[in-house]
mmCIF file of C-alpha atoms and ligand atoms in Angstrom:
data_model
loop_
_atom_site.group_PDB
_atom_site.id
_atom_site.type_symbol
_atom_site.label_atom_id
_atom_site.label_comp_id
_atom_site.label_asym_id
_atom_site.label_seq_id
_atom_site.Cartn_x
_atom_site.Cartn_y
_atom_site.Cartn_z
ATOM 1 C CA MET H 1 175.267 260.479 274.378
ATOM 2 C CA ILE H 2 176.639 263.802 275.531
ATOM 3 C CA VAL H 3 180.052 264.966 274.413
ATOM 4 C CA GLN H 4 180.995 267.508 276.994
ATOM 5 C CA GLN H 5 183.462 268.801 279.486
ATOM 6 C CA GLY H 6 182.377 267.069 282.660
ATOM 7 C CA LEU H 7 183.763 265.267 285.664
ATOM 8 C CA ALA H 8 183.547 262.095 287.682
ATOM 9 C CA GLY H 9 181.980 258.830 286.637
ATOM 10 C CA GLN H 10 182.362 259.388 282.905
ATOM 11 C CA VAL H 11 184.225 257.591 280.177
ATOM 12 C CA ALA H 12 187.056 259.957 279.270
ATOM 13 C CA VAL H 13 189.233 259.919 276.164
ATOM 14 C CA MET H 14 192.528 261.692 276.819
ATOM 15 C CA ILE H 15 194.022 263.205 273.672
ATOM 16 C CA ASP H 16 197.611 264.448 273.410
ATOM 17 C CA VAL H 17 198.480 263.873 269.762
ATOM 18 C CA LEU H 18 201.906 265.533 270.145
ATOM 19 C CA ARG H 19 203.046 263.444 271.730
ATOM 20 C CA ALA H 20 202.073 261.563 274.903
ATOM 21 C CA SER H 21 198.980 259.771 273.524
ATOM 22 C CA THR H 22 200.820 258.736 270.387
ATOM 23 C CA VAL H 23 203.728 257.451 272.489
ATOM 24 C CA ILE H 24 201.553 255.425 274.893
ATOM 25 C CA ILE H 25 199.657 253.810 272.010
ATOM 26 C CA THR H 26 202.958 252.985 270.292
ATOM 27 C CA ALA H 27 204.497 251.516 273.443
ATOM 28 C CA LEU H 28 201.570 249.126 273.942
ATOM 29 C CA SER H 29 201.488 248.313 270.203
ATOM 30 C CA ASN H 30 205.123 247.291 270.433
ATOM 31 C CA GLY H 31 204.622 244.896 273.313
ATOM 32 C CA SER H 32 204.928 246.984 276.437
ATOM 33 C CA LYS H 33 203.016 245.302 279.303
ATOM 34 C CA TRP H 34 201.771 248.520 280.849
ATOM 35 C CA VAL H 35 202.365 252.265 281.103
ATOM 36 C CA TYR H 36 202.071 253.935 284.507
ATOM 37 C CA PRO H 37 201.409 257.688 284.196
ATOM 38 C CA VAL H 38 202.795 259.939 286.920
ATOM 39 C CA ARG H 39 203.019 263.680 287.303
ATOM 40 C CA THR H 40 206.591 264.382 288.362
ATOM 41 C CA ARG H 41 210.121 263.136 287.784
ATOM 42 C CA ASN H 42 210.463 262.254 291.471
ATOM 43 C CA GLN H 43 207.227 260.292 291.444
ATOM 44 C CA ALA H 44 208.563 258.356 288.462
ATOM 45 C CA ILE H 45 211.751 257.483 290.339
ATOM 46 C CA GLN H 46 209.758 256.425 293.422
ATOM 47 C CA ALA H 47 207.436 254.334 291.265
ATOM 48 C CA LYS H 48 210.449 252.529 289.831
ATOM 49 C CA GLU H 49 211.207 251.336 293.378
ATOM 50 C CA GLN H 50 207.601 250.250 293.804
ATOM 51 C CA PHE H 51 207.752 248.156 290.615
ATOM 52 C CA ILE H 52 211.413 247.151 290.980
ATOM 53 C CA SER H 53 210.708 243.408 290.647
ATOM 54 C CA GLU H 54 209.401 244.122 287.120
ATOM 55 C CA ASN H 55 212.443 246.163 286.103
ATOM 56 C CA PRO H 56 210.384 248.922 284.430
ATOM 57 C CA LEU H 57 211.681 251.572 282.056
ATOM 58 C CA LEU H 58 211.537 255.260 282.935
ATOM 59 C CA ALA H 59 210.256 257.544 280.176
ATOM 60 C CA GLY H 60 209.344 261.170 279.819
ATOM 61 C CA GLU H 61 210.210 264.700 278.824
ATOM 62 C CA ARG H 62 210.500 268.206 280.077
ATOM 63 C CA LEU H 63 210.465 271.002 277.515
ATOM 64 C CA GLY H 64 210.172 268.254 274.912
ATOM 65 C CA VAL H 65 213.493 266.565 275.645
ATOM 66 C CA LYS H 66 214.302 263.371 277.510
ATOM 67 C CA ILE H 67 214.652 263.705 281.271
ATOM 68 C CA PRO H 68 218.332 263.126 282.170
ATOM 69 C CA GLY H 69 218.918 259.603 283.497
ATOM 70 C CA PHE H 70 215.673 258.210 282.038
ATOM 71 C CA ASP H 71 215.687 255.295 279.594
ATOM 72 C CA LEU H 72 213.415 256.924 277.019
ATOM 73 C CA GLY H 73 212.154 260.390 276.142
ATOM 74 C CA ASN H 74 208.780 261.141 274.571
ATOM 75 C CA SER H 75 209.364 260.397 270.909
ATOM 76 C CA PRO H 76 207.156 257.575 269.584
ATOM 77 C CA LEU H 77 210.034 256.478 267.354
ATOM 78 C CA GLU H 78 212.063 255.534 270.442
ATOM 79 C CA PHE H 79 209.435 253.075 271.685
ATOM 80 C CA VAL H 80 210.445 250.254 269.348
ATOM 81 C CA ARG H 81 209.759 246.609 270.103
ATOM 82 C CA GLU H 82 213.428 245.885 270.839
ATOM 83 C CA LYS H 83 213.264 248.338 273.728
ATOM 84 C CA VAL H 84 209.758 248.025 275.139
ATOM 85 C CA ASN H 85 208.569 244.477 274.456
ATOM 86 C CA ASN H 86 207.400 242.831 277.671
ATOM 87 C CA ARG H 87 208.448 245.800 279.793
ATOM 88 C CA GLY H 88 206.449 248.092 282.034
ATOM 89 C CA ILE H 89 207.014 251.817 281.498
ATOM 90 C CA ILE H 90 206.706 254.578 284.084
ATOM 91 C CA MET H 91 206.044 257.798 282.242
ATOM 92 C CA THR H 92 205.907 261.488 283.081
ATOM 93 C CA THR H 93 205.228 264.189 280.498
ATOM 94 C CA THR H 94 204.330 267.845 280.822
ATOM 95 C CA ASN H 95 200.686 267.646 279.780
ATOM 96 C CA GLY H 96 199.601 264.188 278.609
ATOM 97 C CA THR H 97 200.348 261.997 281.603
ATOM 98 C CA ALA H 98 199.364 264.862 283.919
ATOM 99 C CA ALA H 99 195.922 264.863 282.258
ATOM 100 C CA ILE H 100 195.554 261.106 282.743
ATOM 101 C CA VAL H 101 196.456 261.441 286.424
ATOM 102 C CA GLN H 102 193.783 264.126 286.800
ATOM 103 C CA LEU H 103 191.146 261.761 285.424
ATOM 104 C CA ARG H 104 191.345 259.329 288.339
ATOM 105 C CA LYS H 105 187.633 259.786 289.082
ATOM 106 C CA ALA H 106 186.528 258.816 285.581
ATOM 107 C CA ARG H 107 184.759 255.495 285.153
ATOM 108 C CA ARG H 108 187.170 254.573 282.363
ATOM 109 C CA VAL H 109 190.100 256.428 280.808
ATOM 110 C CA VAL H 110 190.964 255.747 277.157
ATOM 111 C CA VAL H 111 193.977 257.160 275.308
ATOM 112 C CA GLY H 112 193.261 258.484 271.830
ATOM 113 C CA SER H 113 195.213 260.002 268.978
ATOM 114 C CA PHE H 114 195.006 260.136 265.206
ATOM 115 C CA ILE H 115 196.880 256.839 264.944
ATOM 116 C CA ASN H 116 194.058 254.910 266.663
ATOM 117 C CA VAL H 117 191.085 257.237 266.175
ATOM 118 C CA SER H 118 188.685 254.825 264.467
ATOM 119 C CA ALA H 119 189.385 252.087 267.029
ATOM 120 C CA VAL H 120 188.631 254.562 269.826
ATOM 121 C CA VAL H 121 185.367 255.538 268.145
ATOM 122 C CA GLU H 122 184.393 251.877 267.875
ATOM 123 C CA LEU H 123 185.046 251.447 271.606
ATOM 124 C CA VAL H 124 183.159 254.529 272.823
ATOM 125 C CA LYS H 125 180.398 254.758 270.228
ATOM 126 C CA ASN H 126 177.654 253.611 272.594
ATOM 127 C CA THR H 127 178.866 255.525 275.639
ATOM 128 C CA GLU H 128 176.090 257.521 277.283
ATOM 129 C CA ASP H 129 178.173 260.351 278.652
ATOM 130 C CA LEU H 130 181.477 260.806 276.891
ATOM 131 C CA LEU H 131 184.193 263.245 277.929
ATOM 132 C CA LEU H 132 186.883 264.171 275.391
ATOM 133 C CA VAL H 133 189.868 265.635 277.225
ATOM 134 C CA CYS H 134 192.334 267.581 275.111
ATOM 135 C CA ALA H 135 195.599 267.756 277.043
ATOM 136 C CA GLY H 136 196.719 270.943 275.301
ATOM 137 C CA THR H 137 200.020 272.589 276.078
ATOM 138 C CA LYS H 138 200.554 274.202 279.452
ATOM 139 C CA GLN H 139 196.864 274.999 280.050
ATOM 140 C CA LYS H 140 196.457 276.317 276.497
ATOM 141 C CA VAL H 141 194.532 274.847 273.591
ATOM 142 C CA ALA H 142 196.546 272.688 271.195
ATOM 143 C CA LEU H 143 195.192 272.665 267.646
ATOM 144 C CA GLU H 144 196.101 269.026 266.972
ATOM 145 C CA ASP H 145 194.292 267.785 270.106
ATOM 146 C CA THR H 146 191.190 269.800 269.224
ATOM 147 C CA ALA H 147 191.246 268.424 265.676
ATOM 148 C CA CYS H 148 191.557 264.859 266.955
ATOM 149 C CA ALA H 149 188.600 265.347 269.327
ATOM 150 C CA GLY H 150 186.740 266.714 266.313
ATOM 151 C CA ALA H 151 187.636 263.593 264.315
ATOM 152 C CA ILE H 152 186.084 261.412 267.035
ATOM 153 C CA ILE H 153 182.922 263.527 267.056
ATOM 154 C CA ASP H 154 182.704 263.556 263.266
ATOM 155 C CA ARG H 155 183.040 259.771 263.102
ATOM 156 C CA LEU H 156 180.332 259.348 265.755
ATOM 157 C CA LEU H 157 178.005 261.504 263.667
ATOM 158 C CA SER H 158 178.886 259.493 260.551
ATOM 159 C CA LEU H 159 177.827 256.343 262.397
ATOM 160 C CA GLY H 160 174.377 257.840 262.785
ATOM 161 C CA LYS H 161 174.830 258.730 266.439
ATOM 162 C CA SER H 162 173.110 261.891 267.611
ATOM 163 C CA PRO H 163 175.304 263.236 270.373
ATOM 164 C CA ILE H 164 174.276 266.368 272.224
ATOM 165 C CA LEU H 165 177.328 268.498 271.537
ATOM 166 C CA THR H 166 178.701 271.237 273.725
ATOM 167 C CA ASP H 167 179.990 274.339 271.949
ATOM 168 C CA SER H 168 183.562 273.089 272.531
ATOM 169 C CA ALA H 169 182.657 269.838 270.806
ATOM 170 C CA THR H 170 181.153 271.699 267.849
ATOM 171 C CA ILE H 171 184.255 273.890 267.561
ATOM 172 C CA ALA H 172 186.457 270.783 267.677
ATOM 173 C CA ARG H 173 184.496 269.210 264.837
ATOM 174 C CA LEU H 174 184.731 272.372 262.747
ATOM 175 C CA VAL H 175 188.494 272.465 263.290
ATOM 176 C CA TYR H 176 188.719 268.844 262.161
ATOM 177 C CA LEU H 177 186.571 269.429 259.081
ATOM 178 C CA HIS H 178 188.762 272.386 258.160
ATOM 179 C CA TYR H 179 192.018 270.409 258.387
ATOM 180 C CA LYS H 180 190.971 266.806 257.766
ATOM 181 C CA ASP H 181 192.685 266.512 254.365
ATOM 182 C CA ASN H 182 195.801 268.327 255.560
ATOM 183 C CA LEU H 183 196.459 267.009 259.051
ATOM 184 C CA LEU H 184 200.194 266.669 258.552
ATOM 185 C CA ALA H 185 200.556 270.197 257.175
ATOM 186 C CA MET H 186 198.411 271.516 260.024
ATOM 187 C CA MET H 187 200.678 269.889 262.595
ATOM 188 C CA ARG H 188 203.870 270.907 260.805
ATOM 189 C CA GLU H 189 202.997 274.449 259.824
ATOM 190 C CA VAL H 190 200.133 275.742 261.954
ATOM 191 C CA SER H 191 200.198 274.039 265.343
ATOM 192 C CA GLU H 192 202.382 275.932 267.813
ATOM 193 C CA HIS H 193 203.588 272.734 269.458
ATOM 194 C CA GLY H 194 204.210 271.075 266.106
ATOM 195 C CA ARG H 195 206.435 273.990 265.060
ATOM 196 C CA ARG H 196 208.264 273.822 268.402
ATOM 197 C CA LEU H 197 208.880 270.080 267.967
ATOM 198 C CA ILE H 198 210.340 270.708 264.514
ATOM 199 C CA GLN H 199 212.747 273.233 266.022
ATOM 200 C CA LEU H 200 213.762 270.536 268.508
ATOM 201 C CA GLY H 201 214.432 268.098 265.639
ATOM 202 C CA PHE H 202 211.314 265.932 266.034
ATOM 203 C CA GLU H 203 209.705 266.403 262.595
ATOM 204 C CA LYS H 204 209.533 262.626 262.054
ATOM 205 C CA ASP H 205 207.373 262.324 265.193
ATOM 206 C CA ILE H 206 204.828 264.601 263.570
ATOM 207 C CA GLU H 207 204.775 262.515 260.392
ATOM 208 C CA TYR H 208 204.242 259.430 262.541
ATOM 209 C CA ALA H 209 201.465 261.074 264.578
ATOM 210 C CA ALA H 210 199.635 262.063 261.382
ATOM 211 C CA ARG H 211 199.244 258.448 260.180
ATOM 212 C CA VAL H 212 195.513 258.174 260.782
ATOM 213 C CA ASP H 213 194.368 254.703 261.891
ATOM 214 C CA SER H 214 197.779 253.077 261.642
ATOM 215 C CA THR H 215 196.859 250.886 264.626
ATOM 216 C CA THR H 216 193.814 249.498 266.406
ATOM 217 C CA VAL H 217 195.508 249.390 269.811
ATOM 218 C CA ILE H 218 193.633 251.320 272.498
ATOM 219 C CA PRO H 219 195.265 252.003 275.868
ATOM 220 C CA VAL H 220 192.759 251.960 278.728
ATOM 221 C CA VAL H 221 193.383 252.540 282.411
ATOM 222 C CA GLU H 222 192.930 249.437 284.480
ATOM 223 C CA THR H 223 192.435 249.339 288.194
ATOM 224 C CA PRO H 224 193.778 248.478 290.683
ATOM 225 C CA GLY H 225 197.051 250.213 289.996
ATOM 226 C CA TYR H 226 195.977 252.853 287.464
ATOM 227 C CA LEU H 227 198.038 251.139 284.792
ATOM 228 C CA LEU H 228 197.397 251.743 281.099
ATOM 229 C CA LYS H 229 197.046 248.448 279.273
ATOM 230 C CA LYS H 230 195.887 247.326 275.839
ATOM 231 C CA PHE H 231 192.103 247.090 275.677
ATOM 232 C CA LYS H 232 191.125 243.496 274.989
ATOM 233 C CA ARG H 233 187.824 242.689 273.361
ATOM 234 C CA HIS H 234 186.175 239.690 275.050
HETATM 235 O O1 3SL B 301 203.094 267.499 277.220
HETATM 236 C C1 3SL B 301 203.208 266.315 276.948
HETATM 237 O O2 3SL B 301 202.639 265.438 277.554
HETATM 238 C C2 3SL B 301 204.184 265.971 275.840
HETATM 239 O O3 3SL B 301 203.587 265.099 274.963
HETATM 240 C C3 3SL B 301 204.788 267.180 275.241
HETATM 241 S S1 3SL B 301 206.082 266.891 274.138
HETATM 242 O O4 3SL B 301 205.547 266.688 272.811
HETATM 243 O O5 3SL B 301 206.896 265.763 274.538
HETATM 244 O O6 3SL B 301 206.893 268.132 274.166
HETATM 245 MG MG1 MG B 302 200.559 267.925 273.136
#
């Protein structure tokens, strides 16, 4: 097993703790049939036409706030069962869904966050060549994504796996070990994006995102269609 920054043909775990990964996991946990990630607002509107017979919801943010005219923003607390059960969701966010779109060449794309981290580890633990993709914020490192990647690596090591770690993977694990007992405080007080979300009034989203292993739902990309659906164990 190699945990590295690589390219095509790999199993990739996309991590955007605040907030796209946490939102996608929540949507599928609350009964959404699928989530279709797209890059732009216009692509989302076009995709709605494509899926019109399924009456999908439009979701997403720019600068952290709901895109005008969309049904939902990018707060996990909005994606309640009453709204998303049995619905498809077309979603565009600044970093998270853009990262998923960029991973089209991966063999499998998995969405990870603190809320499903142990389930993700269980799914990928025997993967030969694993790619952990931290979405970050506008091409910059995001502390919470790095810590979550580190949590995955640390759990793999605890299972007795001996991954060959890149330096980025080692740094991610060290970040996780530093903050593992204070993840909420890290996201509230240290993370740049966490502090920005608090200014925007989304502190409860951070509390929600810090609930480690609150679900076992794992979104995985399924083809054809590049739709994110709940992984089903056979
Ligand atoms: O960039 C993203 O994909 C979003 O998750 C960012 S935000 O938390 O909605 O601002
Ligand atoms: Mg983020």
